[in-house]
Tab-separated table of C-alpha atoms and ligand atoms in Angstrom:
chain	number	residue	atom	x	y	z
S	1381	MET	CA	68.280	241.590	107.923
S	1382	LYS	CA	68.944	241.650	111.642
S	1383	ILE	CA	69.966	245.188	112.540
S	1384	VAL	CA	70.982	246.875	115.795
S	1385	VAL	CA	70.418	250.613	115.964
S	1386	LEU	CA	72.661	252.238	118.564
S	1387	ALA	CA	71.539	255.560	120.049
S	1388	GLY	CA	72.056	257.665	123.175
S	1389	GLY	CA	75.592	257.608	124.505
S	1390	LEU	CA	77.327	260.230	126.605
S	1391	SER	CA	77.695	263.248	124.336
S	1392	SER	CA	75.892	266.571	124.558
S	1393	GLU	CA	73.913	265.356	121.522
S	1394	ARG	CA	72.489	262.356	123.415
S	1395	ASP	CA	68.853	263.473	123.169
S	1396	VAL	CA	69.113	264.205	119.454
S	1397	SER	CA	70.614	260.765	118.954
S	1398	ILE	CA	67.781	259.012	120.783
S	1399	LEU	CA	65.282	260.692	118.486
S	1400	SER	CA	67.309	259.803	115.358
S	1401	GLY	CA	67.756	256.212	116.559
S	1402	SER	CA	64.076	255.639	117.236
S	1403	LYS	CA	63.110	256.995	113.810
S	1404	ILE	CA	65.789	254.916	112.034
S	1405	ALA	CA	64.588	251.784	113.850
S	1406	GLU	CA	60.953	252.491	112.928
S	1407	ALA	CA	61.886	253.070	109.268
S	1408	LEU	CA	63.950	249.888	109.024
S	1409	ARG	CA	61.146	247.866	110.638
S	1410	SER	CA	58.750	249.269	108.029
S	1411	LYS	CA	61.065	247.714	105.429
S	1412	GLY	CA	60.686	244.321	107.083
S	1413	HIS	CA	63.950	244.195	109.019
S	1414	LYS	CA	64.267	242.860	112.561
S	1415	VAL	CA	65.587	245.789	114.550
S	1416	VAL	CA	66.877	246.050	118.117
S	1417	LEU	CA	67.156	249.653	119.315
S	1418	LEU	CA	69.704	249.958	122.107
S	1419	ASP	CA	71.103	252.808	124.166
S	1420	VAL	CA	74.818	252.220	123.666
S	1421	PHE	CA	75.611	253.342	127.225
S	1422	MET	CA	72.636	251.897	129.126
S	1423	GLY	CA	72.805	248.617	127.228
S	1424	TYR	CA	70.350	245.799	127.870
S	1425	GLU	CA	70.121	245.559	131.648
S	1426	GLU	CA	68.176	242.278	131.904
S	1427	ASP	CA	69.675	238.809	131.487
S	1428	VAL	CA	69.967	237.843	127.850
S	1429	CYS	CA	68.964	234.209	127.457
S	1430	ASP	CA	68.115	234.341	123.798
S	1431	ILE	CA	69.458	237.172	121.663
S	1432	ASP	CA	67.360	236.091	118.687
S	1433	SER	CA	64.181	236.779	120.652
S	1434	LEU	CA	65.281	240.421	121.049
S	1435	PHE	CA	65.327	240.709	117.253
S	1436	GLU	CA	62.070	238.782	116.900
S	1437	ASN	CA	60.423	241.160	119.381
S	1438	ASN	CA	62.011	244.287	117.845
S	1439	TYR	CA	63.314	245.315	121.272
S	1440	ASP	CA	63.136	249.095	121.683
S	1441	PHE	CA	64.548	250.928	124.712
S	1442	THR	CA	62.546	254.050	124.165
S	1443	LYS	CA	59.340	255.362	122.775
S	1444	ASN	CA	58.280	258.968	122.202
S	1445	ALA	CA	61.716	260.504	122.543
S	1446	VAL	CA	61.766	264.305	122.837
S	1447	ILE	CA	64.566	266.851	122.626
S	1448	GLY	CA	64.816	269.541	125.326
S	1449	THR	CA	65.853	273.115	124.620
S	1450	GLU	CA	69.260	272.515	126.212
S	1451	ALA	CA	71.884	269.816	126.013
S	1452	PRO	CA	71.231	266.964	128.504
S	1453	ASP	CA	72.892	266.474	131.907
S	1454	ILE	CA	75.384	263.705	131.190
S	1455	GLU	CA	76.452	263.221	134.840
S	1456	ALA	CA	72.821	262.421	135.706
S	1457	VAL	CA	72.708	259.930	132.821
S	1458	LYS	CA	75.862	258.196	134.123
S	1459	LYS	CA	74.437	257.953	137.638
S	1460	SER	CA	71.215	256.410	136.358
S	1461	ARG	CA	72.923	253.308	134.927
S	1462	LYS	CA	72.346	250.219	137.052
S	1463	ASN	CA	75.797	248.965	136.255
S	1464	GLN	CA	78.128	251.743	137.463
S	1465	SER	CA	81.144	250.363	135.567
S	1466	PRO	CA	83.316	252.870	133.683
S	1467	VAL	CA	82.961	250.887	130.442
S	1468	TYR	CA	81.334	252.962	127.690
S	1469	PHE	CA	79.378	250.062	126.207
S	1470	GLY	CA	76.393	249.060	128.327
S	1471	ASP	CA	75.587	245.475	129.294
S	1472	HIS	CA	75.335	243.033	126.366
S	1473	VAL	CA	75.720	245.720	123.681
S	1474	ILE	CA	78.689	244.057	121.999
S	1475	GLU	CA	77.197	240.558	121.976
S	1476	ILE	CA	73.871	241.803	120.614
S	1477	CYS	CA	75.682	243.765	117.854
S	1478	GLN	CA	77.718	240.653	117.034
S	1479	ALA	CA	74.474	238.765	116.453
S	1480	ALA	CA	73.263	241.339	113.889
S	1481	ASP	CA	74.092	241.662	110.182
S	1482	ILE	CA	74.986	245.299	110.718
S	1483	THR	CA	74.859	247.980	113.418
S	1484	PHE	CA	73.335	251.299	112.389
S	1485	LEU	CA	74.999	254.149	114.280
S	1486	GLY	CA	72.239	256.532	115.326
S	1487	LEU	CA	74.767	258.235	117.616
S	1488	HIS	CA	75.785	261.888	117.397
S	1489	GLY	CA	78.860	263.543	118.864
S	1490	GLY	CA	81.349	262.291	121.444
S	1491	GLU	CA	82.630	258.710	121.381
S	1492	GLY	CA	79.938	257.722	118.887
S	1493	GLU	CA	81.135	260.132	116.228
S	1494	ASP	CA	84.846	260.621	116.978
S	1495	GLY	CA	85.992	257.191	115.792
S	1496	SER	CA	86.149	255.508	119.230
S	1497	VAL	CA	82.990	253.433	118.797
S	1498	GLN	CA	83.959	252.703	115.167
S	1499	ALA	CA	87.404	251.402	116.199
S	1500	ALA	CA	85.936	249.260	118.972
S	1501	LEU	CA	83.231	247.746	116.745
S	1502	GLU	CA	85.848	247.059	114.071
S	1503	LEU	CA	87.971	245.101	116.574
S	1504	PHE	CA	84.941	243.113	117.702
S	1505	GLY	CA	84.245	242.172	114.071
S	1506	ILE	CA	80.994	244.174	113.971
S	1507	LYS	CA	79.927	245.853	110.725
S	1508	TYR	CA	78.556	249.370	111.189
S	1509	THR	CA	77.229	252.269	109.116
S	1510	GLY	CA	79.141	255.350	107.998
S	1511	SER	CA	82.768	256.409	108.092
S	1512	ASP	CA	85.512	254.321	109.677
S	1513	HIS	CA	87.455	255.303	112.786
S	1514	LEU	CA	90.063	257.439	111.021
S	1515	GLY	CA	87.675	259.497	108.883
S	1516	SER	CA	85.436	259.943	111.923
S	1517	ALA	CA	88.338	261.116	114.097
S	1518	ILE	CA	89.542	263.569	111.451
S	1519	ALA	CA	86.123	265.093	110.859
S	1520	MET	CA	85.369	265.319	114.581
S	1521	HIS	CA	88.296	267.650	115.189
S	1522	LYS	CA	87.621	271.043	113.607
S	1523	GLY	CA	91.328	272.000	113.792
S	1524	ILE	CA	92.540	268.832	112.029
S	1525	THR	CA	89.735	269.170	109.474
S	1526	LYS	CA	90.928	272.721	108.854
S	1527	GLY	CA	94.496	271.571	108.195
S	1528	ILE	CA	93.280	269.078	105.596
S	1529	PHE	CA	90.996	271.678	103.975
S	1530	LEU	CA	93.958	274.074	103.668
S	1531	ASN	CA	96.219	271.369	102.205
S	1532	SER	CA	93.557	270.316	99.726
S	1533	ASP	CA	92.287	273.737	98.620
S	1534	VAL	CA	88.841	273.326	100.143
S	1535	PRO	CA	87.735	276.969	100.672
S	1536	THR	CA	87.372	277.649	104.408
S	1537	PRO	CA	87.352	280.745	106.672
S	1538	GLU	CA	90.657	282.145	107.986
S	1539	SER	CA	91.371	280.595	111.355
S	1540	ARG	CA	93.810	279.796	114.134
S	1541	LEU	CA	94.034	276.873	116.495
S	1542	TYR	CA	94.701	277.582	120.187
S	1543	LYS	CA	95.856	274.960	122.701
S	1544	ARG	CA	94.957	275.147	126.359
S	1545	ALA	CA	98.443	273.910	127.248
S	1546	PHE	CA	100.023	277.059	125.774
S	1547	MET	CA	97.571	279.539	127.272
S	1548	SER	CA	99.451	282.452	128.869
S	1549	SER	CA	99.269	286.236	128.727
S	1550	GLY	CA	99.856	287.389	125.163
S	1551	TYR	CA	99.035	283.968	123.608
S	1552	LEU	CA	95.853	285.296	122.006
S	1553	ASP	CA	97.370	288.571	120.811
S	1554	ASN	CA	97.974	287.310	117.264
S	1555	TRP	CA	94.239	287.256	116.525
S	1556	ASP	CA	92.911	290.633	115.415
S	1557	THR	CA	89.879	289.999	113.185
S	1558	PHE	CA	86.510	290.860	114.706
S	1559	PRO	CA	83.799	289.750	114.797
S	1560	CYS	CA	85.003	286.174	114.990
S	1561	VAL	CA	83.725	282.745	115.952
S	1562	VAL	CA	85.200	280.706	118.826
S	1563	LYS	CA	84.641	276.937	118.778
S	1564	PRO	CA	85.735	274.017	120.933
S	1565	CYS	CA	87.341	271.697	118.340
S	1566	SER	CA	85.433	268.531	119.160
S	1567	ALA	CA	81.930	269.565	120.192
S	1568	GLY	CA	78.934	269.637	117.830
S	1569	SER	CA	75.370	270.954	117.525
S	1570	SER	CA	76.830	274.458	118.097
S	1571	VAL	CA	77.482	273.541	121.758
S	1572	GLY	CA	80.170	275.946	123.053
S	1573	VAL	CA	80.277	277.951	119.790
S	1574	GLN	CA	80.388	281.699	120.446
S	1575	ILE	CA	80.213	284.627	118.050
S	1576	VAL	CA	82.106	287.565	119.540
S	1577	ALA	CA	82.406	291.228	118.588
S	1578	ASP	CA	85.630	292.444	120.175
S	1579	ARG	CA	88.864	291.451	121.913
S	1580	GLU	CA	87.423	291.483	125.408
S	1581	GLN	CA	84.606	289.095	124.459
S	1582	PHE	CA	87.072	287.032	122.447
S	1583	VAL	CA	89.435	286.421	125.388
S	1584	ALA	CA	86.495	285.455	127.620
S	1585	ALA	CA	85.059	283.165	124.914
S	1586	VAL	CA	88.339	281.286	124.385
S	1587	GLY	CA	88.586	280.782	128.162
S	1588	ALA	CA	85.030	279.425	128.201
S	1589	ALA	CA	85.679	277.165	125.184
S	1590	PHE	CA	88.685	275.637	126.991
S	1591	ARG	CA	86.176	274.284	129.505
S	1592	TYR	CA	84.822	272.034	126.725
S	1593	ASP	CA	88.039	271.159	124.984
S	1594	ASP	CA	91.864	271.379	125.091
S	1595	ASP	CA	91.809	272.706	121.515
S	1596	VAL	CA	89.897	275.766	120.396
S	1597	LEU	CA	89.450	277.020	116.840
S	1598	VAL	CA	88.943	280.710	116.134
S	1599	GLU	CA	87.569	281.706	112.744
S	1600	GLU	CA	86.807	284.923	110.947
S	1601	TYR	CA	83.067	285.560	111.026
S	1602	ILE	CA	81.471	285.071	107.610
S	1603	LYS	CA	78.340	287.156	107.192
S	1604	GLY	CA	75.987	285.647	104.698
S	1605	ARG	CA	73.772	282.665	103.969
S	1606	GLU	CA	74.156	279.191	105.452
S	1607	PHE	CA	73.866	275.888	103.576
S	1608	SER	CA	74.470	272.220	104.128
S	1609	VAL	CA	75.182	269.542	101.544
S	1610	GLY	CA	74.553	265.868	102.208
S	1611	VAL	CA	76.816	263.377	100.488
S	1612	LEU	CA	75.562	259.854	99.856
S	1613	GLY	CA	77.974	257.287	98.435
S	1614	GLY	CA	80.379	260.063	97.383
S	1615	LYS	CA	77.688	262.035	95.475
S	1616	ALA	CA	76.211	265.328	96.663
S	1617	LEU	CA	72.476	265.551	97.350
S	1618	PRO	CA	70.445	268.722	96.647
S	1619	ILE	CA	71.634	271.639	98.813
S	1620	ILE	CA	69.570	272.836	101.783
S	1621	GLU	CA	69.525	276.452	102.980
S	1622	ILE	CA	69.208	277.131	106.702
S	1623	ILE	CA	67.563	280.375	107.846
S	1624	PRO	CA	67.087	280.743	111.635
S	1625	LYS	CA	64.082	282.978	112.295
S	1626	ASP	CA	65.909	284.646	115.172
S	1627	GLY	CA	69.654	284.828	115.821
S	1628	TRP	CA	72.109	282.260	114.458
S	1629	TYR	CA	72.055	278.470	114.047
S	1630	ASP	CA	72.655	277.577	117.717
S	1631	TYR	CA	71.469	274.471	119.635
S	1632	LYS	CA	67.951	275.792	120.134
S	1633	ASN	CA	67.537	276.849	116.506
S	1634	LYS	CA	68.871	273.464	115.383
S	1635	TYR	CA	66.390	271.331	117.309
S	1636	GLN	CA	63.248	273.291	118.175
S	1637	ALA	CA	60.603	272.607	115.557
S	1638	GLY	CA	59.797	275.718	113.536
S	1639	ALA	CA	62.736	277.790	114.845
S	1640	THR	CA	64.568	277.619	111.520
S	1641	LEU	CA	63.406	277.738	107.914
S	1642	GLU	CA	64.985	274.971	105.883
S	1643	ILE	CA	64.694	275.321	102.128
S	1644	CYS	CA	65.534	272.397	99.899
S	1645	PRO	CA	66.528	272.541	97.110
S	1646	ALA	CA	68.110	275.866	98.071
S	1647	GLU	CA	67.419	278.845	95.839
S	1648	LEU	CA	70.905	279.352	94.495
S	1649	ASP	CA	72.490	280.315	91.198
S	1650	PRO	CA	72.889	276.912	89.481
S	1651	VAL	CA	76.583	277.595	88.807
S	1652	ILE	CA	77.269	278.257	92.495
S	1653	ALA	CA	75.112	275.299	93.553
S	1654	GLU	CA	77.025	272.996	91.246
S	1655	LYS	CA	80.384	274.282	92.555
S	1656	MET	CA	79.252	273.865	96.166
S	1657	GLN	CA	78.123	270.296	95.504
S	1658	ARG	CA	81.449	269.403	93.871
S	1659	GLU	CA	83.273	270.987	96.821
S	1660	ALA	CA	81.164	268.941	99.254
S	1661	GLU	CA	82.171	265.759	97.405
S	1662	HIS	CA	85.794	266.926	97.427
S	1663	ALA	CA	85.701	267.639	101.186
S	1664	PHE	CA	84.068	264.232	101.798
S	1665	GLU	CA	86.874	262.555	99.873
S	1666	VAL	CA	89.860	264.414	101.378
S	1667	LEU	CA	88.528	263.773	104.888
S	1668	ARG	CA	88.310	260.028	103.995
S	1669	LEU	CA	84.594	259.792	104.778
S	1670	LYS	CA	82.563	256.751	103.796
S	1671	ALA	CA	78.929	255.949	102.915
S	1672	TYR	CA	77.337	259.246	103.949
S	1673	GLY	CA	77.956	262.563	105.636
S	1674	ARG	CA	76.958	266.216	105.571
S	1675	ILE	CA	79.146	269.226	104.867
S	1676	ASP	CA	78.330	272.734	106.199
S	1677	PHE	CA	78.930	275.904	104.164
S	1678	LEU	CA	78.581	279.675	104.424
S	1679	LEU	CA	78.170	281.933	101.374
S	1680	ASP	CA	79.172	285.607	101.579
S	1681	LYS	CA	77.829	288.613	99.683
S	1682	HIS	CA	80.543	288.246	97.017
S	1683	ASN	CA	79.191	284.746	96.304
S	1684	ASP	CA	82.326	283.137	97.731
S	1685	PHE	CA	81.522	280.076	99.780
S	1686	PHE	CA	83.433	278.615	102.703
S	1687	CYS	CA	83.371	275.118	104.087
S	1688	LEU	CA	82.970	275.004	107.876
S	1689	GLU	CA	83.073	271.337	108.784
S	1690	ALA	CA	81.919	267.819	108.014
S	1691	ASN	CA	79.420	265.788	110.025
S	1692	THR	CA	80.049	262.046	109.822
S	1693	LEU	CA	76.900	261.116	111.759
S	1694	PRO	CA	74.485	263.910	110.853
S	1695	GLY	CA	71.015	264.173	112.385
S	1696	MET	CA	68.825	261.363	111.074
S	1697	THR	CA	65.259	262.111	112.077
S	1698	PRO	CA	62.986	262.341	108.999
S	1699	MET	CA	63.004	266.142	109.481
S	1700	SER	CA	66.791	266.390	109.790
S	1701	LEU	CA	68.719	268.130	107.030
S	1702	LEU	CA	70.205	265.122	105.229
S	1703	PRO	CA	66.894	263.190	105.057
S	1704	GLN	CA	65.203	266.337	103.691
S	1705	GLU	CA	67.895	266.565	101.012
S	1706	ALA	CA	67.487	262.890	100.148
S	1707	ALA	CA	63.702	263.423	99.877
S	1708	ALA	CA	64.351	266.272	97.397
S	1709	ALA	CA	66.353	263.767	95.359
S	1710	GLY	CA	63.408	261.316	95.425
S	1711	ILE	CA	64.804	259.034	98.155
S	1712	ASP	CA	62.272	258.626	100.958
S	1713	TYR	CA	63.369	258.161	104.566
S	1714	PRO	CA	63.097	254.351	104.847
S	1715	ASP	CA	64.909	254.002	101.492
S	1716	LEU	CA	67.622	256.362	102.729
S	1717	CYS	CA	68.168	254.245	105.848
S	1718	GLU	CA	68.439	251.116	103.687
S	1719	LYS	CA	70.738	252.878	101.203
S	1720	ILE	CA	73.100	253.848	104.039
S	1721	ILE	CA	73.213	250.195	105.093
S	1722	GLU	CA	73.855	249.036	101.530
S	1723	LEU	CA	76.712	251.574	101.061
S	1724	SER	CA	78.169	250.703	104.462
S	1725	LEU	CA	78.193	246.959	103.767
S	1726	LYS	CA	80.253	247.699	100.618
S	1727	LYS	CA	82.851	249.821	102.437
R	1840	ADP	N1	83.070	281.307	110.561
R	1840	ADP	C1	81.783	281.442	110.824
R	1840	ADP	N2	81.111	282.566	110.478
R	1840	ADP	C2	79.786	282.718	110.774
R	1840	ADP	N3	79.065	281.800	111.436
R	1840	ADP	C3	79.669	280.650	111.801
R	1840	ADP	C4	81.056	280.415	111.523
R	1840	ADP	N4	81.385	279.201	112.013
R	1840	ADP	C5	80.267	278.706	112.571
R	1840	ADP	N5	79.234	279.560	112.444
R	1840	ADP	C6	77.855	279.314	112.940
R	1840	ADP	O1	77.929	278.380	114.011
R	1840	ADP	C7	77.247	277.157	113.660
R	1840	ADP	C8	78.002	275.950	114.210
R	1840	ADP	O2	79.320	275.901	113.677
R	1840	ADP	P1	79.957	274.588	113.051
R	1840	ADP	O3	81.365	274.908	112.689
R	1840	ADP	O4	79.107	274.078	111.934
R	1840	ADP	O5	79.977	273.594	114.295
R	1840	ADP	P2	78.944	272.490	114.861
R	1840	ADP	O6	77.778	272.439	113.921
R	1840	ADP	O7	79.745	271.223	114.859
R	1840	ADP	O8	78.619	272.926	116.236
R	1840	ADP	C9	77.174	277.175	112.143
R	1840	ADP	O9	76.075	276.392	111.717
R	1840	ADP	C10	77.007	278.661	111.847
R	1840	ADP	O10	75.665	279.088	112.041
R	1841	MG	MG1	77.807	272.386	111.815
C-alpha cells in the first residue's frame, strides 16, 4: 500500500508525535509498504513534480527524533515554517495524502486529536486511521467525556466543570474536596494537570489552568494504582500498570525512558482485570471511538476503579503503552500498525 504517516503538528505533544510517526513509518516500511512521513504543519516545502516518487523514495522528514523533558515551544515551530500562512496543513500535505491508500495519524493532541484534522481529511476524501471527527472531539474534551461517562454508568471520579467565562469571586466555592486534581479540559500528556492539597492551591491552580483552556475540570483525587487499557477493534488488550518511580505520572514521567515502571500484563485480581477490560470496551463504545484507543484508569484501596479519560491517538512508539499491551497479546509492533490500518479501512 501507499501510506502517508502524519506527525508533528502544533500541539504540546508535537515531539512525542514525531517519535511515534517515525517509528510507525519504519514499521510499515518493514512490512513492504511505501511510506511518506510528513510533518503535517511543515508539509513538503519543495516543489512536487511527481508525488509517486515521494512514495518510491520513502520520503522521511526526520530521522533520530528525540523527546525533550519539557513540552516544545510551539511559537518557535510556527516561525520556522518557510510558508508563514495561517493554514494548519503544510505545503502539499493534502495532495500527497490524496495520492495514498490511507493516512496514518501519528499525531497526538491539539488539532490532530480533537477531530479537526479528521473532519478536514474526511472532506478531502482522504481515508485515515482511528476515530472519526465526532468521537475524537468528544474524547478530547475531558468535561464532555465526563458527561457521557455519567450518563452511561462508566465509573469515574467525582468532578465539576468550571468555565472561564463565569469566573468571579465565589464561583469556586462549591468545591470542597481536597486533595483534588485540576485539569485543562483539552490538553494531554498531563500538560497543565495539577494535584493540589488545599483551597488556596486549588484557586491558584484553576487560574493557571484557564491559561491553557476555557474549560477546566476538577476531580476528587483518587489515591491508588494507575492502569491503562488499550482497545483494538472494540476488544480490550491486556492491562498495563503504570508506576512512576518518583512523584506522579506527569509529562517527564511519561516520556523519559526509565522514569516509570510499566508492567504488562498488570498483576491484578483476574475478576477486577476482567471488569476493567469490559469497562474499557464500554467506554470506547459510548464515546463512539473507532479502530483503536486507550482508556486510563485508577484503582483505589477498596478495589473500586475509576475511568479518567480516553486517548484516541495514544502514543505509538514501540515502547508506548498500547504497543506494549499489544505485544503482551502476541501482536508485534509492525503487525499492530498494519492491524490499525486494516480496522480503519473497515470503519
Ligand atoms: N482524579 C485523579 N486522581 C489522582 N490522579 C489523577 C487524577 N486524574 C489524573 N490524575 C493523574 O494525572 C495524570 C493525567 O491525567 P489524565 O486525566 O489522564 O489526563 P492526560 O493524560 O490527558 O493529561 C493521570 O495519568 C494520573 O496520574
Ligand atoms: Mg491520561
